[in-house]
PDB file of C-alpha atoms in Angstrom:
ATOM      1  CA  MET A   1    -154.532 -28.275  -9.953  1.00 47.00           C
ATOM      2  CA  ASN A   2    -152.019 -27.146  -7.345  1.00 47.00           C
ATOM      3  CA  VAL A   3    -152.765 -28.922  -4.029  1.00 46.00           C
ATOM      4  CA  ASP A   4    -150.216 -26.903  -2.055  1.00 50.00           C
ATOM      5  CA  ASN A   5    -152.511 -23.864  -1.931  1.00 52.00           C
ATOM      6  CA  LEU A   6    -155.683 -25.752  -0.950  1.00 49.00           C
ATOM      7  CA  SER A   7    -157.245 -25.530   2.479  1.00 52.00           C
ATOM      8  CA  PRO A   8    -158.672 -28.639   4.235  1.00 53.00           C
ATOM      9  CA  ASP A   9    -162.171 -27.411   3.275  1.00 53.00           C
ATOM     10  CA  ASP A  10    -161.313 -27.781  -0.423  1.00 52.00           C
ATOM     11  CA  PHE A  11    -161.022 -31.583  -0.121  1.00 49.00           C
ATOM     12  CA  SER A  12    -163.999 -33.884  -0.604  1.00 52.00           C
ATOM     13  CA  PRO A  13    -165.145 -36.096   2.320  1.00 52.00           C
ATOM     14  CA  VAL A  14    -163.624 -39.144   0.593  1.00 48.00           C
ATOM     15  CA  GLU A  15    -160.236 -37.428   0.269  1.00 49.00           C
ATOM     16  CA  LYS A  16    -160.424 -36.350   3.922  1.00 49.00           C
ATOM     17  CA  ARG A  17    -161.122 -39.954   5.024  1.00 53.00           C
ATOM     18  CA  GLN A  18    -158.249 -41.249   2.903  1.00 53.00           C
ATOM     19  CA  THR A  19    -155.892 -38.652   4.378  1.00 54.00           C
ATOM     20  CA  SER A  20    -157.111 -39.477   7.885  1.00 66.00           C
ATOM     21  CA  ALA A  21    -156.729 -43.231   7.294  1.00 67.00           C
ATOM     22  CA  PHE A  22    -153.222 -42.680   5.931  1.00 70.00           C
ATOM     23  CA  ALA A  23    -152.236 -40.569   8.966  1.00 68.00           C
ATOM     24  CA  THR A  24    -153.673 -43.204  11.314  1.00 71.00           C
ATOM     25  CA  SER A  25    -151.748 -46.002   9.611  1.00 77.00           C
ATOM     26  CA  ILE A  26    -148.513 -43.973   9.772  1.00 79.00           C
ATOM     27  CA  LYS A  27    -149.051 -43.382  13.510  1.00 77.00           C
ATOM     28  CA  ARG A  28    -149.758 -47.107  13.980  1.00 81.00           C
ATOM     29  CA  ILE A  29    -146.519 -48.035  12.196  1.00 85.00           C
ATOM     30  CA  ILE A  30    -144.472 -45.509  14.180  1.00 82.00           C
ATOM     31  CA  SER A  31    -146.042 -46.661  17.463  1.00 82.00           C
ATOM     32  CA  PHE A  32    -145.334 -50.330  16.642  1.00 87.00           C
ATOM     33  CA  SER A  33    -141.776 -49.589  15.497  1.00 88.00           C
ATOM     34  CA  LEU A  34    -140.839 -47.549  18.567  1.00 87.00           C
ATOM     35  CA  THR A  35    -142.342 -50.141  20.913  1.00 87.00           C
ATOM     36  CA  PHE A  36    -140.502 -52.927  19.086  1.00 92.00           C
ATOM     37  CA  LEU A  37    -137.174 -51.064  19.199  1.00 92.00           C
ATOM     38  CA  ILE A  38    -137.503 -50.302  22.908  1.00 89.00           C
ATOM     39  CA  CYS A  39    -138.438 -53.912  23.677  1.00 91.00           C
ATOM     40  CA  PHE A  40    -135.658 -55.334  21.511  1.00 94.00           C
ATOM     41  CA  ALA A  41    -133.010 -53.032  23.001  1.00 93.00           C
ATOM     42  CA  THR A  42    -134.166 -54.108  26.463  1.00 91.00           C
ATOM     43  CA  TRP A  43    -134.068 -57.754  25.341  1.00 92.00           C
ATOM     44  CA  ILE A  44    -130.477 -57.437  24.129  1.00 92.00           C
ATOM     45  CA  VAL A  45    -129.301 -55.670  27.291  1.00 92.00           C
ATOM     46  CA  LEU A  46    -131.028 -58.085  29.676  1.00 92.00           C
ATOM     47  CA  SER A  47    -130.314 -61.345  27.817  1.00 88.00           C
ATOM     48  CA  GLY A  48    -126.653 -60.599  27.192  1.00 84.00           C
ATOM     49  CA  ARG A  49    -126.584 -63.185  24.400  1.00 86.00           C
ATOM     50  CA  LEU A  50    -125.952 -62.162  20.837  1.00 87.00           C
ATOM     51  CA  ASP A  51    -126.132 -65.522  19.064  1.00 90.00           C
ATOM     52  CA  LEU A  52    -128.583 -66.129  16.215  1.00 92.00           C
ATOM     53  CA  PHE A  53    -130.987 -68.261  18.274  1.00 93.00           C
ATOM     54  CA  HIS A  54    -131.448 -65.710  21.068  1.00 91.00           C
ATOM     55  CA  LEU A  55    -131.643 -62.738  18.695  1.00 93.00           C
ATOM     56  CA  THR A  56    -134.316 -64.527  16.603  1.00 94.00           C
ATOM     57  CA  LEU A  57    -136.219 -65.423  19.745  1.00 93.00           C
ATOM     58  CA  GLY A  58    -135.967 -61.788  20.827  1.00 93.00           C
ATOM     59  CA  VAL A  59    -137.256 -60.497  17.491  1.00 94.00           C
ATOM     60  CA  VAL A  60    -140.269 -62.829  17.591  1.00 95.00           C
ATOM     61  CA  ALA A  61    -141.086 -62.100  21.245  1.00 94.00           C
ATOM     62  CA  CYS A  62    -140.660 -58.337  20.824  1.00 93.00           C
ATOM     63  CA  ALA A  63    -142.776 -58.301  17.663  1.00 93.00           C
ATOM     64  CA  ILE A  64    -145.613 -60.075  19.505  1.00 93.00           C
ATOM     65  CA  VAL A  65    -145.338 -57.732  22.479  1.00 91.00           C
ATOM     66  CA  ALA A  66    -145.164 -54.659  20.235  1.00 90.00           C
ATOM     67  CA  ARG A  67    -148.225 -55.789  18.270  1.00 89.00           C
ATOM     68  CA  LEU A  68    -150.254 -56.366  21.435  1.00 87.00           C
ATOM     69  CA  SER A  69    -149.132 -53.362  23.445  1.00 82.00           C
ATOM     70  CA  SER A  70    -147.923 -50.596  21.150  1.00 75.00           C
ATOM     71  CA  THR A  71    -150.842 -48.349  22.136  1.00 75.00           C
ATOM     72  CA  ILE A  72    -149.989 -48.714  25.826  1.00 71.00           C
ATOM     73  CA  LEU A  73    -146.415 -47.487  25.596  1.00 66.00           C
ATOM     74  CA  ILE A  74    -146.955 -44.886  22.890  1.00 66.00           C
ATOM     75  CA  SER A  75    -150.353 -43.284  22.428  1.00 61.00           C
ATOM     76  CA  ARG A  76    -151.413 -42.875  18.804  1.00 53.00           C
ATOM     77  CA  ARG A  77    -153.220 -39.646  19.628  1.00 57.00           C
ATOM     78  CA  GLY A  78    -150.146 -37.879  20.881  1.00 59.00           C
ATOM     79  CA  ILE A  79    -147.305 -39.322  18.842  1.00 61.00           C
ATOM     80  CA  GLU A  80    -146.209 -35.801  17.879  1.00 65.00           C
ATOM     81  CA  ASN A  81    -145.924 -35.001  21.610  1.00 67.00           C
ATOM     82  CA  LEU A  82    -143.725 -38.041  22.245  1.00 69.00           C
ATOM     83  CA  PRO A  83    -140.398 -36.166  22.675  1.00 76.00           C
ATOM     84  CA  ARG A  84    -142.020 -33.841  25.237  1.00 79.00           C
ATOM     85  CA  GLN A  85    -143.585 -36.800  27.102  1.00 77.00           C
ATOM     86  CA  TRP A  86    -140.264 -38.650  27.229  1.00 78.00           C
ATOM     87  CA  PHE A  87    -138.505 -35.526  28.473  1.00 86.00           C
ATOM     88  CA  ARG A  88    -141.084 -35.143  31.271  1.00 86.00           C
ATOM     89  CA  PHE A  89    -140.652 -38.844  32.108  1.00 86.00           C
ATOM     90  CA  VAL A  90    -136.868 -38.454  32.293  1.00 88.00           C
ATOM     91  CA  CYS A  91    -137.419 -35.538  34.699  1.00 90.00           C
ATOM     92  CA  TYR A  92    -139.982 -37.496  36.774  1.00 91.00           C
ATOM     93  CA  VAL A  93    -137.819 -40.574  37.393  1.00 92.00           C
ATOM     94  CA  PRO A  94    -135.052 -38.790  39.382  1.00 95.00           C
ATOM     95  CA  TRP A  95    -137.687 -37.001  41.472  1.00 93.00           C
ATOM     96  CA  LEU A  96    -139.411 -40.338  42.189  1.00 93.00           C
ATOM     97  CA  LEU A  97    -136.081 -41.987  43.083  1.00 95.00           C
ATOM     98  CA  TYR A  98    -135.368 -39.133  45.499  1.00 95.00           C
ATOM     99  CA  GLN A  99    -138.794 -39.642  47.115  1.00 93.00           C
ATOM    100  CA  VAL A 100    -138.098 -43.390  47.405  1.00 93.00           C
ATOM    101  CA  PHE A 101    -134.742 -42.583  49.043  1.00 95.00           C
ATOM    102  CA  LEU A 102    -136.390 -40.225  51.568  1.00 93.00           C
ATOM    103  CA  ALA A 103    -139.099 -42.783  52.344  1.00 92.00           C
ATOM    104  CA  ASN A 104    -136.419 -45.446  52.835  1.00 94.00           C
ATOM    105  CA  LEU A 105    -134.729 -43.236  55.406  1.00 94.00           C
ATOM    106  CA  HIS A 106    -138.050 -42.723  57.188  1.00 92.00           C
ATOM    107  CA  VAL A 107    -138.887 -46.455  57.256  1.00 92.00           C
ATOM    108  CA  MET A 108    -135.347 -47.197  58.424  1.00 93.00           C
ATOM    109  CA  SER A 109    -135.757 -44.705  61.288  1.00 91.00           C
ATOM    110  CA  LEU A 110    -139.000 -46.479  62.232  1.00 90.00           C
ATOM    111  CA  ALA A 111    -137.353 -49.905  62.103  1.00 89.00           C
ATOM    112  CA  PHE A 112    -134.417 -48.869  64.310  1.00 91.00           C
ATOM    113  CA  ASN A 113    -136.524 -46.911  66.779  1.00 88.00           C
ATOM    114  CA  PRO A 114    -136.379 -48.511  70.257  1.00 88.00           C
ATOM    115  CA  ARG A 115    -140.108 -47.743  70.670  1.00 87.00           C
ATOM    116  CA  LEU A 116    -141.018 -49.593  67.478  1.00 81.00           C
ATOM    117  CA  ILE A 117    -144.455 -50.651  68.707  1.00 84.00           C
ATOM    118  CA  ASP A 118    -145.349 -47.057  69.587  1.00 84.00           C
ATOM    119  CA  VAL A 119    -144.200 -45.394  66.358  1.00 85.00           C
ATOM    120  CA  ILE A 120    -145.659 -47.808  63.818  1.00 89.00           C
ATOM    121  CA  ASP A 121    -149.331 -47.007  63.418  1.00 87.00           C
ATOM    122  CA  PRO A 122    -150.665 -48.642  60.228  1.00 91.00           C
ATOM    123  CA  LYS A 123    -153.682 -47.020  58.635  1.00 91.00           C
ATOM    124  CA  ILE A 124    -155.827 -47.277  55.541  1.00 93.00           C
ATOM    125  CA  ILE A 125    -156.394 -43.896  53.941  1.00 93.00           C
ATOM    126  CA  ARG A 126    -158.795 -43.029  51.146  1.00 94.00           C
ATOM    127  CA  PHE A 127    -158.738 -40.061  48.821  1.00 93.00           C
ATOM    128  CA  LYS A 128    -160.045 -38.954  45.442  1.00 94.00           C
ATOM    129  CA  SER A 129    -157.463 -38.117  42.815  1.00 92.00           C
ATOM    130  CA  LYS A 130    -157.884 -35.318  40.309  1.00 93.00           C
ATOM    131  CA  LEU A 131    -156.224 -37.482  37.630  1.00 91.00           C
ATOM    132  CA  LYS A 132    -158.576 -38.625  34.867  1.00 89.00           C
ATOM    133  CA  ARG A 133    -156.704 -40.805  32.386  1.00 88.00           C
ATOM    134  CA  PRO A 134    -156.186 -44.503  33.185  1.00 88.00           C
ATOM    135  CA  MET A 135    -152.441 -44.323  32.473  1.00 86.00           C
ATOM    136  CA  SER A 136    -152.109 -41.389  34.887  1.00 89.00           C
ATOM    137  CA  LEU A 137    -153.910 -43.364  37.607  1.00 93.00           C
ATOM    138  CA  PHE A 138    -151.695 -46.364  36.852  1.00 92.00           C
ATOM    139  CA  ILE A 139    -148.468 -44.363  37.164  1.00 91.00           C
ATOM    140  CA  PHE A 140    -149.671 -42.640  40.333  1.00 94.00           C
ATOM    141  CA  ALA A 141    -150.698 -45.950  41.959  1.00 94.00           C
ATOM    142  CA  ASN A 142    -147.372 -47.567  41.115  1.00 94.00           C
ATOM    143  CA  SER A 143    -145.416 -44.535  42.301  1.00 93.00           C
ATOM    144  CA  ILE A 144    -147.206 -44.767  45.654  1.00 93.00           C
ATOM    145  CA  THR A 145    -146.435 -48.481  45.921  1.00 93.00           C
ATOM    146  CA  LEU A 146    -142.776 -47.967  44.972  1.00 91.00           C
ATOM    147  CA  THR A 147    -142.393 -45.548  47.870  1.00 89.00           C
ATOM    148  CA  PRO A 148    -141.539 -47.508  51.038  1.00 90.00           C
ATOM    149  CA  GLY A 149    -144.141 -47.269  53.788  1.00 89.00           C
ATOM    150  CA  THR A 150    -147.091 -47.021  51.383  1.00 92.00           C
ATOM    151  CA  ILE A 151    -148.971 -49.607  49.325  1.00 93.00           C
ATOM    152  CA  THR A 152    -151.809 -48.886  46.925  1.00 94.00           C
ATOM    153  CA  VAL A 153    -154.550 -51.336  47.865  1.00 95.00           C
ATOM    154  CA  PHE A 154    -157.240 -50.253  45.401  1.00 95.00           C
ATOM    155  CA  VAL A 155    -157.739 -47.756  42.585  1.00 94.00           C
ATOM    156  CA  SER A 156    -161.050 -47.184  40.854  1.00 93.00           C
ATOM    157  CA  ILE A 157    -161.369 -45.908  37.303  1.00 91.00           C
ATOM    158  CA  THR A 158    -162.962 -42.766  38.774  1.00 92.00           C
ATOM    159  CA  GLY A 159    -159.757 -42.010  40.702  1.00 91.00           C
ATOM    160  CA  GLU A 160    -160.680 -43.175  44.193  1.00 94.00           C
ATOM    161  CA  PHE A 161    -157.590 -44.522  45.959  1.00 94.00           C
ATOM    162  CA  THR A 162    -157.249 -46.778  48.989  1.00 94.00           C
ATOM    163  CA  VAL A 163    -153.695 -46.793  50.350  1.00 94.00           C
ATOM    164  CA  HIS A 164    -152.117 -48.617  53.303  1.00 94.00           C
ATOM    165  CA  VAL A 165    -149.571 -46.495  55.177  1.00 92.00           C
ATOM    166  CA  ILE A 166    -147.152 -47.686  57.852  1.00 92.00           C
ATOM    167  CA  ASP A 167    -147.592 -44.547  59.967  1.00 89.00           C
ATOM    168  CA  GLU A 168    -149.328 -41.195  59.839  1.00 86.00           C
ATOM    169  CA  HIS A 169    -146.260 -39.383  58.475  1.00 86.00           C
ATOM    170  CA  SER A 170    -146.126 -41.669  55.405  1.00 85.00           C
ATOM    171  CA  GLY A 171    -149.663 -40.724  54.392  1.00 83.00           C
ATOM    172  CA  LEU A 172    -149.504 -36.971  55.016  1.00 84.00           C
ATOM    173  CA  SER A 173    -148.249 -36.110  51.543  1.00 82.00           C
ATOM    174  CA  LEU A 174    -150.936 -38.086  49.684  1.00 84.00           C
ATOM    175  CA  PRO A 175    -152.210 -37.182  47.152  1.00 85.00           C
ATOM    176  CA  GLY A 176    -150.148 -33.963  47.213  1.00 86.00           C
ATOM    177  CA  GLU A 177    -146.954 -33.365  45.288  1.00 91.00           C
ATOM    178  CA  MET A 178    -146.737 -36.837  43.743  1.00 91.00           C
ATOM    179  CA  GLU A 179    -150.159 -36.434  42.141  1.00 92.00           C
ATOM    180  CA  GLU A 180    -149.132 -33.022  40.774  1.00 92.00           C
ATOM    181  CA  LYS A 181    -145.927 -34.490  39.318  1.00 92.00           C
ATOM    182  CA  VAL A 182    -147.861 -37.323  37.632  1.00 92.00           C
ATOM    183  CA  ALA A 183    -150.388 -34.810  36.253  1.00 91.00           C
ATOM    184  CA  GLU A 184    -147.501 -32.758  34.875  1.00 90.00           C
ATOM    185  CA  LEU A 185    -145.859 -35.876  33.456  1.00 87.00           C
ATOM    186  CA  MET A 186    -149.033 -36.958  31.662  1.00 84.00           C
ATOM    187  CA  GLY A 187    -150.072 -33.465  30.607  1.00 81.00           C
ATOM    188  CA  GLU A 188    -153.274 -33.324  32.644  1.00 79.00           C
TER     189      GLU A 188
END
C-alpha cells in the first residue's frame, strides 16, 4: 500500500490520533529545545564564566526553566509561524525603543520646566483594549510601563486597562498606535 497518495480521510481514527500525538510531541521537543538554547545563550552571555561548574549550573537551571516555561516563550500551536513572529518582534523592538526615547524627552521637558507644578497633572485613565490573547495583553501592558510617564496599574483578562499618566499628553496616544503594533506583532 502506497501511503504517499493517501488523503487524511483514508487513515483510521487510531492512525490519525497517533499522527497527531507524534506531531504534538515533536512540537513539544522543538519548543523545549529552542527555549533551552535561548536561556543557555543568555546564561553564557550574562554570567561571563565558562568553567565547568558554571556551565553545568547553567545547563541545569536552563533545563528547569525550559521545562516549566517552554509554552510561554514559544507557542506549540504556532511553531511553524515562529520565524514570522520573531521577525515581527525584531521590527517591534526598535519602534518601542523610539517611543521610549520620545517619552523620555517629554518627561525631561516636564522636569526642567520652570512651571513644574502647573504642567504635571497626574491622571488615572481607563480604556478597553481590542487585544484578546493574554500574551498580547501582557506585552501591551509592559510596553506602556516601559514608556516613561505611564504606568500600567491594572489589566483584566478581558482587556480593561487602568493606566497612570504623568500628564494629559502622555495618555493621549493610549491605546492607539502601540495597541495596533502589539496586535500586529502577535497576529491579532
